[in-house]
Coordinates of C-alpha atoms in Angstrom, one line a residue:
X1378 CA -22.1 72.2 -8.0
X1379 CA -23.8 69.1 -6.6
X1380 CA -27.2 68.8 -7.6
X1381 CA -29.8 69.0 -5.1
X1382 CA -31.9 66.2 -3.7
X1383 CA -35.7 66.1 -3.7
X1384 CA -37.2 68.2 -1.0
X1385 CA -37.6 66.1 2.9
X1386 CA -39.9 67.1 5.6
X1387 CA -37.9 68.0 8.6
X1388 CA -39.1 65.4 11.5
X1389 CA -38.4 65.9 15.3
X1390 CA -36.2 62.4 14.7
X1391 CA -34.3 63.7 12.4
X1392 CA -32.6 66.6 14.2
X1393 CA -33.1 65.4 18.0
X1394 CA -29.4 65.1 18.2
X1395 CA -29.3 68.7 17.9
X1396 CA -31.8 69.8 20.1
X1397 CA -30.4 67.4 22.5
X1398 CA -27.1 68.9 22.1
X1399 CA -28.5 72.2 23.0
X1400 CA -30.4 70.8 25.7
X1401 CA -27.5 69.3 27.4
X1402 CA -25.7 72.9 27.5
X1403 CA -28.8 74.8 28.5
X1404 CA -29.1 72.7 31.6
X1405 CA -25.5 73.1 32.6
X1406 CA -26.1 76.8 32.1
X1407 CA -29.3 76.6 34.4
X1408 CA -27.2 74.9 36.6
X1409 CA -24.2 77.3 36.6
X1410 CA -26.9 80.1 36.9
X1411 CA -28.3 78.8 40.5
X1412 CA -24.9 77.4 41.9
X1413 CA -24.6 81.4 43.5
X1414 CA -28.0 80.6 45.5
X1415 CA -27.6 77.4 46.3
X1416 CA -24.7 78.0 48.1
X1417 CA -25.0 81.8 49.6
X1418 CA -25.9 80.5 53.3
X1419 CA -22.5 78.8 52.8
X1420 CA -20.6 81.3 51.7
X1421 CA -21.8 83.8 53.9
X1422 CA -21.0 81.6 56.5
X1423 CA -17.1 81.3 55.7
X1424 CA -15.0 83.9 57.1
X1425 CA -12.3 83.7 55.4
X1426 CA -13.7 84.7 52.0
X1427 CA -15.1 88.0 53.7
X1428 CA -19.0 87.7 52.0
X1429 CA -21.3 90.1 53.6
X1430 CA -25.1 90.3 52.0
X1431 CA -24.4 93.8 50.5
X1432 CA -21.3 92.4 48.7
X1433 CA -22.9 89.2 47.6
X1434 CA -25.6 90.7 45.9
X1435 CA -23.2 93.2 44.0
X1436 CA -21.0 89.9 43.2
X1437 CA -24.5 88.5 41.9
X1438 CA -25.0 92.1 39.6
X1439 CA -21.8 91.2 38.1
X1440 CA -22.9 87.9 37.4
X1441 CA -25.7 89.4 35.2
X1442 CA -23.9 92.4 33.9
X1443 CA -21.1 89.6 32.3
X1444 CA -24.9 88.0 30.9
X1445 CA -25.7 91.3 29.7
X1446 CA -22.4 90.9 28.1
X1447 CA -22.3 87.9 26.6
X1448 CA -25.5 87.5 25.0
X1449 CA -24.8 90.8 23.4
X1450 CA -21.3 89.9 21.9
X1451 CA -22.6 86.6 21.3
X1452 CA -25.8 87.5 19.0
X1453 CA -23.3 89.7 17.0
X1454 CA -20.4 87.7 16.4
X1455 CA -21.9 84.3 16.1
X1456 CA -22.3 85.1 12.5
X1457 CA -18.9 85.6 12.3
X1458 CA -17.2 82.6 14.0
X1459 CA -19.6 80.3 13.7
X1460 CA -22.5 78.6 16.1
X1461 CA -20.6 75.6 16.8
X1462 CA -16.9 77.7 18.2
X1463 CA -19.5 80.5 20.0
X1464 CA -21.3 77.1 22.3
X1465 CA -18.3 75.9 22.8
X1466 CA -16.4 78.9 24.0
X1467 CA -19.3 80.1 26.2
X1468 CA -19.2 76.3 27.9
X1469 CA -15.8 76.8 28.4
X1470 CA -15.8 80.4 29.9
X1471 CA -18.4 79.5 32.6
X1472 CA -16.7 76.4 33.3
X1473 CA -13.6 78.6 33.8
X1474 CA -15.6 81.2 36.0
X1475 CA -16.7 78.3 38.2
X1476 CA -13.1 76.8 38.7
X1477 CA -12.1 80.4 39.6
X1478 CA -14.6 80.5 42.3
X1479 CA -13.7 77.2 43.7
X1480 CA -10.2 78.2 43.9
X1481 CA -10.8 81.8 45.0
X1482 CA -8.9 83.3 48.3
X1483 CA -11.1 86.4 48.5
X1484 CA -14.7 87.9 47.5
X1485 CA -12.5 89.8 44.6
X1486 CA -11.7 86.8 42.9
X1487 CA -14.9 84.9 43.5
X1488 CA -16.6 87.7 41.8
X1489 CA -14.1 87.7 38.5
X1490 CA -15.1 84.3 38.4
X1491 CA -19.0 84.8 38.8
X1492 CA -18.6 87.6 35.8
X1493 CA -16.1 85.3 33.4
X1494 CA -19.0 82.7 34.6
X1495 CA -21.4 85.2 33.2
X1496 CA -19.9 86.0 30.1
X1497 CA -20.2 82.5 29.4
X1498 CA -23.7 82.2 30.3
X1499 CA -25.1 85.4 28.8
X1500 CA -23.3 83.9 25.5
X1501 CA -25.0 80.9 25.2
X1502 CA -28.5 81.2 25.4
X1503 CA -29.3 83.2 22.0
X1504 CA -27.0 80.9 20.1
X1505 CA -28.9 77.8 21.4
X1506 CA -32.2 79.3 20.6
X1507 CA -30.9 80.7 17.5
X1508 CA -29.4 76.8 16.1
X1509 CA -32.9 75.0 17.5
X1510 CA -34.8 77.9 15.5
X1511 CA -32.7 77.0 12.8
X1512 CA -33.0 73.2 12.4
X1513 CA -36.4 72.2 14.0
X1514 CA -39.3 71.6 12.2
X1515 CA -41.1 74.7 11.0
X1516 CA -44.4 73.9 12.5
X1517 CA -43.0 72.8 15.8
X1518 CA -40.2 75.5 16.2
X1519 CA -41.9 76.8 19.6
X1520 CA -42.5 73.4 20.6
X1521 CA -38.6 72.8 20.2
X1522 CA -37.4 75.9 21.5
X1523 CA -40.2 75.0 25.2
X1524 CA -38.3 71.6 25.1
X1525 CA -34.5 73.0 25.2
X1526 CA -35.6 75.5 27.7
X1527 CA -36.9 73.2 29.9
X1528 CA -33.3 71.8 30.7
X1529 CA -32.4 75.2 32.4
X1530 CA -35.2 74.6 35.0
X1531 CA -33.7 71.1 35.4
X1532 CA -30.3 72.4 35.7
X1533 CA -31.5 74.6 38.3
X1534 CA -33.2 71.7 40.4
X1535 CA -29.5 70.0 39.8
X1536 CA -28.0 72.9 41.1
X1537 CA -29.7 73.0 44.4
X1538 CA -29.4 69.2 44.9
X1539 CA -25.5 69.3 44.3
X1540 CA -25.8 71.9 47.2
X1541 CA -27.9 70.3 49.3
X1542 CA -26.0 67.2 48.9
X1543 CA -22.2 68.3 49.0
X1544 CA -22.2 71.7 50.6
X1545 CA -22.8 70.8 54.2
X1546 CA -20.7 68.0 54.6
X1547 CA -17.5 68.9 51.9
X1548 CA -18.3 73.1 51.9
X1549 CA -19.2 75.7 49.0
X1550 CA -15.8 74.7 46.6
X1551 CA -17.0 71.4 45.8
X1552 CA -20.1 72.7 44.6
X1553 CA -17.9 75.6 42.3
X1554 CA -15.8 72.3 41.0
X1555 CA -19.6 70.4 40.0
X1556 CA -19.4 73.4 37.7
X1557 CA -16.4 72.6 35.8
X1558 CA -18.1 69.5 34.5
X1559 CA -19.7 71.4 31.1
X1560 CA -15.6 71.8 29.9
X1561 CA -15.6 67.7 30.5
X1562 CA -18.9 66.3 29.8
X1563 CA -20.3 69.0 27.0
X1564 CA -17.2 70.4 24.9
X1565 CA -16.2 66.8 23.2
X1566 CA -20.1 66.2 22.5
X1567 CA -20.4 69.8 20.9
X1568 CA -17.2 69.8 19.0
X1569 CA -17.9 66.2 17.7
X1570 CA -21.7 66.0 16.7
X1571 CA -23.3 69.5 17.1
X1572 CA -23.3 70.5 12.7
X1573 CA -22.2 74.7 12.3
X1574 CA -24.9 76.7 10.5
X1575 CA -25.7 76.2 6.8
X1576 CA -25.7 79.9 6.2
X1577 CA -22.7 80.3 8.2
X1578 CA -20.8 77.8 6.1
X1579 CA -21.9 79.1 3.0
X1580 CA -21.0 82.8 3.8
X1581 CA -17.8 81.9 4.5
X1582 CA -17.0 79.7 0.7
X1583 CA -17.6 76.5 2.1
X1584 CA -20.5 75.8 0.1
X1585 CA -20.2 72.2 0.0
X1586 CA -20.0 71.5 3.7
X1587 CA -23.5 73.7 3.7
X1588 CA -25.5 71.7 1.5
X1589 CA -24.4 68.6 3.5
X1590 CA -25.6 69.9 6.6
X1591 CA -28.5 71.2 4.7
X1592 CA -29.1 67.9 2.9
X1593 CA -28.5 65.6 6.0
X1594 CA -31.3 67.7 8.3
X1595 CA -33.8 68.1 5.8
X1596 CA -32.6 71.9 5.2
X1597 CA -33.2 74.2 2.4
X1598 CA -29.9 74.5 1.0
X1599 CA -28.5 78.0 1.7
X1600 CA -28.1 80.8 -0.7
X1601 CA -27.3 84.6 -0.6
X1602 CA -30.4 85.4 1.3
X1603 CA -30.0 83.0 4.3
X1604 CA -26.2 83.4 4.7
X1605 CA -25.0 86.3 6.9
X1606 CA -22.4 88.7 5.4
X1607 CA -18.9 88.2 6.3
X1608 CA -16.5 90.5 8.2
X1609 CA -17.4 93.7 10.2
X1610 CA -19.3 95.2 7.6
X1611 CA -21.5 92.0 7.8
X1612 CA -21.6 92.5 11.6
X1613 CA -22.7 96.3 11.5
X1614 CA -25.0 95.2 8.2
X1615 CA -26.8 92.4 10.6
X1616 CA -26.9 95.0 13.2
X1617 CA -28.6 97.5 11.2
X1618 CA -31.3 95.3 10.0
X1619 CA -32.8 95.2 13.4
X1620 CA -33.8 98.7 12.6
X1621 CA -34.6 97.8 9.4
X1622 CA -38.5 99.2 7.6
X1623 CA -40.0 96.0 8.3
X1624 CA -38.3 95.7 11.9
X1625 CA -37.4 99.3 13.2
X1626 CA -40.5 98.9 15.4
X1627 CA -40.6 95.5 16.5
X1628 CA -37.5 95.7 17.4
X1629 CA -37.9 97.8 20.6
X1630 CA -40.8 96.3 21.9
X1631 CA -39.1 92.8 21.8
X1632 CA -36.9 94.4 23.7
X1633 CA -39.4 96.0 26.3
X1634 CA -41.1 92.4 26.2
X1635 CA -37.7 90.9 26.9
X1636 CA -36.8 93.3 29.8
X1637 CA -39.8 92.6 31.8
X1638 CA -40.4 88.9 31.4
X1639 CA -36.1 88.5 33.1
X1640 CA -37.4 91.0 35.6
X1641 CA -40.2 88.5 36.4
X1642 CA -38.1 85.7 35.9
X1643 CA -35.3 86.5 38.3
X1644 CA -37.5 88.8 40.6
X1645 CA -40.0 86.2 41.4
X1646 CA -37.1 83.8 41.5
X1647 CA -34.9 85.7 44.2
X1648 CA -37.4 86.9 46.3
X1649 CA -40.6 84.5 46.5
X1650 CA -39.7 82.6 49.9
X1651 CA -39.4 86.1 51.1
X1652 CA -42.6 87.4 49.9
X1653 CA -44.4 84.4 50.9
X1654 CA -42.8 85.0 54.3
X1655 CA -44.2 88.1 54.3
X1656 CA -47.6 87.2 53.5
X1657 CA -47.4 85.0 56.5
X1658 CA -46.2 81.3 55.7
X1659 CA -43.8 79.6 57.3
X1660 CA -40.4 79.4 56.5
X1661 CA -40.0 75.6 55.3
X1662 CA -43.4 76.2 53.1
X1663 CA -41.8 79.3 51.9
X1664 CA -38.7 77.5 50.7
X1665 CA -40.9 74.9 49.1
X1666 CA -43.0 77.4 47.0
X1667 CA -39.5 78.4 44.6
X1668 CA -39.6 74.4 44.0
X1669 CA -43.0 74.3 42.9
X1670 CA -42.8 77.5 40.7
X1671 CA -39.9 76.1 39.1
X1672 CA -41.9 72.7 38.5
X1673 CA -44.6 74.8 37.3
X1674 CA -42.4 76.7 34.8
X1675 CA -41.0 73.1 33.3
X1676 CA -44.8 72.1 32.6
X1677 CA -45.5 75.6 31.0
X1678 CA -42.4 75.0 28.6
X1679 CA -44.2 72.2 27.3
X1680 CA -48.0 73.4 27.2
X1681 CA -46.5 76.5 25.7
X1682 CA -44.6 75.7 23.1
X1683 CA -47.1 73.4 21.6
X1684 CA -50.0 76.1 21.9
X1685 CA -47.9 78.2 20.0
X1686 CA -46.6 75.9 17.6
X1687 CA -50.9 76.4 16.6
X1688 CA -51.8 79.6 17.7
X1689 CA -48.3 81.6 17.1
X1690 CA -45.8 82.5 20.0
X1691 CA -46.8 86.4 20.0
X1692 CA -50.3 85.6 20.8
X1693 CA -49.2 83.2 23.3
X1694 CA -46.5 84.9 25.0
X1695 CA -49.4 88.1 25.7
X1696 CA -51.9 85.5 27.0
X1697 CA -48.9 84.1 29.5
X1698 CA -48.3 87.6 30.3
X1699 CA -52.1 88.4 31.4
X1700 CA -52.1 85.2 33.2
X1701 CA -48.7 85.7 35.2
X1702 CA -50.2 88.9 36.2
X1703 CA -53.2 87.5 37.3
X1704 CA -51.6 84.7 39.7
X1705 CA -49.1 87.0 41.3
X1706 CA -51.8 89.4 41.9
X1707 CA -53.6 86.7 43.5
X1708 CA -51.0 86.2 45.8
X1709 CA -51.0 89.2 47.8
X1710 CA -54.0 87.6 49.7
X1711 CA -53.1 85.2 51.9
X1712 CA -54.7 82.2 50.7
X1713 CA -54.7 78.8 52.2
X1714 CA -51.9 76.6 52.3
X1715 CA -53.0 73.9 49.9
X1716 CA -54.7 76.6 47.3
X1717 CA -51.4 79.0 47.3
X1718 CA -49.1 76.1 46.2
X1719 CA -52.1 75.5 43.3
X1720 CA -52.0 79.3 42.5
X1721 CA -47.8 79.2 42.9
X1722 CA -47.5 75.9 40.5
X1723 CA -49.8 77.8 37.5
X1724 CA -48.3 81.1 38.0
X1725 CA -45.1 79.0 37.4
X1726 CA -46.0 77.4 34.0
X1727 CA -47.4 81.3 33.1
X1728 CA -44.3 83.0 34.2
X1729 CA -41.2 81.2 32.9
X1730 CA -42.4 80.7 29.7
X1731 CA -44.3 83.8 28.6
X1732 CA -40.3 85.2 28.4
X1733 CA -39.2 81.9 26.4
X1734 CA -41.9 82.8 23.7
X1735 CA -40.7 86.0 23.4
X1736 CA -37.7 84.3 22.0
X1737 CA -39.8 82.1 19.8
X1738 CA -41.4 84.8 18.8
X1739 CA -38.0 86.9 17.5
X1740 CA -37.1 83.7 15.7
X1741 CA -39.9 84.9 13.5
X1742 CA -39.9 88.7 12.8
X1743 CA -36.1 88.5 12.1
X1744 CA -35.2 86.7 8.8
X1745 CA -32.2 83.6 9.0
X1746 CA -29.3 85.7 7.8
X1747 CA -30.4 88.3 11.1
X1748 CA -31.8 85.8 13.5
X1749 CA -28.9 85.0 15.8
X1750 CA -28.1 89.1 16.0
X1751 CA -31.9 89.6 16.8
X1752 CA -32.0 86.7 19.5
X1753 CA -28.7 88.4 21.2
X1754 CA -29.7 91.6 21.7
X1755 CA -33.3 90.7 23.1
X1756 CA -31.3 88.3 25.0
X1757 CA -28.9 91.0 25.8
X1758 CA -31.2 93.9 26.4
X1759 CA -33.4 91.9 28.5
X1760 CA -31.1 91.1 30.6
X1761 CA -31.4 94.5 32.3
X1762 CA -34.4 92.9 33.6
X1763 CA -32.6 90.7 35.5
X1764 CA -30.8 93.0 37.4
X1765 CA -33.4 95.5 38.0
X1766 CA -35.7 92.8 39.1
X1767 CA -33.7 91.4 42.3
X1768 CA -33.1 94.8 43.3
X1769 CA -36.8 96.0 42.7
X1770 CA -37.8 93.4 45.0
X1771 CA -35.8 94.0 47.4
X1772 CA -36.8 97.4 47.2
X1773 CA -40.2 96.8 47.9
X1774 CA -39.6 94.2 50.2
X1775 CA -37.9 96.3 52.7
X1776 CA -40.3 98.9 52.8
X1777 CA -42.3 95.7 54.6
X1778 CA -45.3 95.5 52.5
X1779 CA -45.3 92.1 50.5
X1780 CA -48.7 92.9 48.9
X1781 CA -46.6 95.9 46.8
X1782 CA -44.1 93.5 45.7
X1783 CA -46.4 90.8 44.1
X1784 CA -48.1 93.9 42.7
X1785 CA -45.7 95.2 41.4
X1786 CA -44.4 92.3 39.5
X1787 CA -48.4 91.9 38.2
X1788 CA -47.5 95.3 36.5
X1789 CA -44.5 94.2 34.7
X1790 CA -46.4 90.8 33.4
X1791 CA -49.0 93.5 32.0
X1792 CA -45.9 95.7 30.5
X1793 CA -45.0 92.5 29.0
X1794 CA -48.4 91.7 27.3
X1795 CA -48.7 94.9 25.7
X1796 CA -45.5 95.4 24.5
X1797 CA -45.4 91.7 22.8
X1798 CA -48.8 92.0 21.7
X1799 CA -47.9 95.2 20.0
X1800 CA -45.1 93.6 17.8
X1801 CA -47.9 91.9 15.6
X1802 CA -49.6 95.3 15.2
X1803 CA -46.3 96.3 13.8
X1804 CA -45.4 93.6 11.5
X1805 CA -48.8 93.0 10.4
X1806 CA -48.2 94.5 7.2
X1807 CA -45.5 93.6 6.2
X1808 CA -44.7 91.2 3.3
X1809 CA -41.3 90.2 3.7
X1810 CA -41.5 86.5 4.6
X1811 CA -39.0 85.0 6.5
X1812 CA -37.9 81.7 4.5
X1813 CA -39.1 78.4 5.4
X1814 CA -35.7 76.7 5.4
X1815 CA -37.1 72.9 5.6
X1816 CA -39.5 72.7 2.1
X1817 CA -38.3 76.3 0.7
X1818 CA -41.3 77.4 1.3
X1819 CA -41.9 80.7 3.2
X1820 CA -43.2 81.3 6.4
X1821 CA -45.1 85.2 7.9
X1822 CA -42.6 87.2 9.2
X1823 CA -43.9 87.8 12.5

């Protein structure tokens, strides 16, 4: 056995080709994600493909059911094939999706490819939270995980750009071949540089390839405890220590906390031109609010993941909550123009990342060898939340009142706060740390 090397402290330097990595396929998942929107007037407008605004919002519920999808299968079996085939297989799939949608005849087979797409998308988000919770610095792990989620607001902005700039002039299928760039650009970046899990490695009998990794990243070398057991049992065992003593309870309210910050997420997201319509803005200004919120939510990324890195991402992500709550309440009162872009860019930096804490948050109540099954299924489940939330809008938008709509998305913020706050009420007494895989030192569980 190779001896090992004097303890390192994990530096920012040292594994920002990782996070970079992850970065780079978070923003073309963002940007896969809002290719749909960005082109709808388009495709609504082509004949031939036979769109009708009932059918494309189901096409957009299969979208998110293949998310639903993916993250689940994802979380689970990551453990199994490893982190690096999972990225690049999910990069692939909603690369695939998109060429599908480019080449489709029909609605049918533009909506196979927008839930192969989704498959693909669902699939990659809790393994890139799962490898930056893995390899950044302990003290700076929310910090890292605001930083790679920023990229999927910026793929998002990329997204409506590519269809502002192509869509008119070459149509919607140019904008679906944009999409197939992750397969070119991504794959031969991830396969080359982007290191498989220590743990992983070592479960599987490759124990000197893990203490490289380990050893090159400023790791704690893996042993039993942070290596995930192999083969189906391992799978079931990883899925039953969600419901473990020290996690049966947190468990579900991650969950709950989950489900209703991807409600707010993609509620507000889908229908804030059309509530701020509602309230009485024009339509240009109305438009323009969905950019600023999305700014907004790039800042709070930042601010977030820093305060948390201090003050611990439960506390945070309940704060963020309150606060999201408090700004879309605020907006059912038509406010000046100049003030209600203020209260739209804040609500922003609240919104988006009060969810993404919830993430940073189940990096720590789940210990290494369960931390990539934890992350998919509050990925997974939460992505319920993202379908009830376009539809819930909609919902209340119809009946004509807007006021209802951004109060009932104040309500969810405040499900949000109290379920997430609870999960330290639960985990407060437990004694179980969760390994500190940089010093060997050991971090609280929750």
């Amino acid at each position: 056995m190779t001896p090992s090397p004097p303890p390192r402290e994990r530096s920012f330097r040292g594994v920002a080709l990782v996070i970079a990595l992850c970065w780079m396929a978070v923003f073309f998942d963002g940007m896969d994600v809002n290719i749909y929107g960005a082109t709808m007037p388009h495709l609504l407008a082509d004949e031939g493909l036979g769109f009708t605004p009932g059918l494309a919002g189901t096409i957009g519920s299969w979208t998110t059911f293949g998310m639903l999808i993916g993250a689940l299968a994802a979380g689970t079996l990551t453990d199994w094939l490893g982190r690096k085939p999972l990225v690049t297989g999910s990069v692939v799939l909603f690369s695939l999706g998109s060429a599908l949608c480019a080449l489709a005849p029909g609605a049918a087979v533009f909506g196979a490819g927008r839930f192969v797409s989704g498959l693909g998308l669902g699939g990659l988000m809790p393994i890139g939270l799962a490898i930056v919770a893995e390899f950044a610095p302990p003290r700076r792990a929310a910090l890292a995980t605001g930083l790679m989620m920023t990229s999927y607001h910026a793929g998002g902005m990329a997204a409506t750009g590519i269809g502002l700039a192509v869509a008119p002039e070459h149509g919607w299928r140019w904008v679906f071949w944009a999409g197939v760039l992750p397969a070119v650009i991504a794959v031969p970046l991830v396969v080359k540089w982007l290191p498989e899990s220590p743990g992983v490695l070592f479960a599987r009998g490759r124990t000197e390839e893990a203490y490289a990794v380990a050893d090159r990243y400023g790791l704690d070398r893996p042993g039993v405890q942070q290596a995930p057991e192999a083969g189906a049992k391992g799978r079931m065992a990883a899925i039953g220590a969600l419901f473990a003593p020290g996690t049966r309870l947190a468990t579900p309210l991650l969950w709950v906390a989950s489900f209703a910050g991807l409600l707010l997420v993609y509620g507000v997201s889908t229908w804030l031109p059309e509530l701020m319509r509602a309230s009485g803005y024009s339509l240009s200004s109305s438009v323009t609010f969905l950019m600023v919120i999305n700014a907004g939510g790039i800042v709070g990324m930042l601010v977030a993941g820093r305060t948390a890195d201090r003050f611990g991402p439960v506390k945070i992500s309940a704060i963020w909550f309150l606060l999201t709550a408090a700004g879309t309440f605020l907006l059912r009162n038509e406010l000046p123009l100049g003030v209600a872009y203020v209260v739209v860019f804040v609500t922003g930096v609240w919104l988006f990342s009060a969810q993404v804490m919830v993430y940073a948050a189940t990096a720590r109540v789940y210990a290494p060898r369960e931390r990539a099954t934890g992350l998919g299924w509050v990925t997974g489940v939460g992505r319920t939340g993202a379908v009830v939330g376009p539809t819930l809008g909609g919902a209340v938008l119809a009946g004509g009142n807007a006021g209802l709509g951004f109060t009932t998305f104040a309500v969810t913020a405040v499900l949000g706060a109290v379920a997430i706050s609870l999960v330290s009420l639960v985990t407060a007494g437990r004694r179980r740390p969760v390994p500190d895989t940089s010093l060997g030192r050991s971090a609280p569980a929750a």
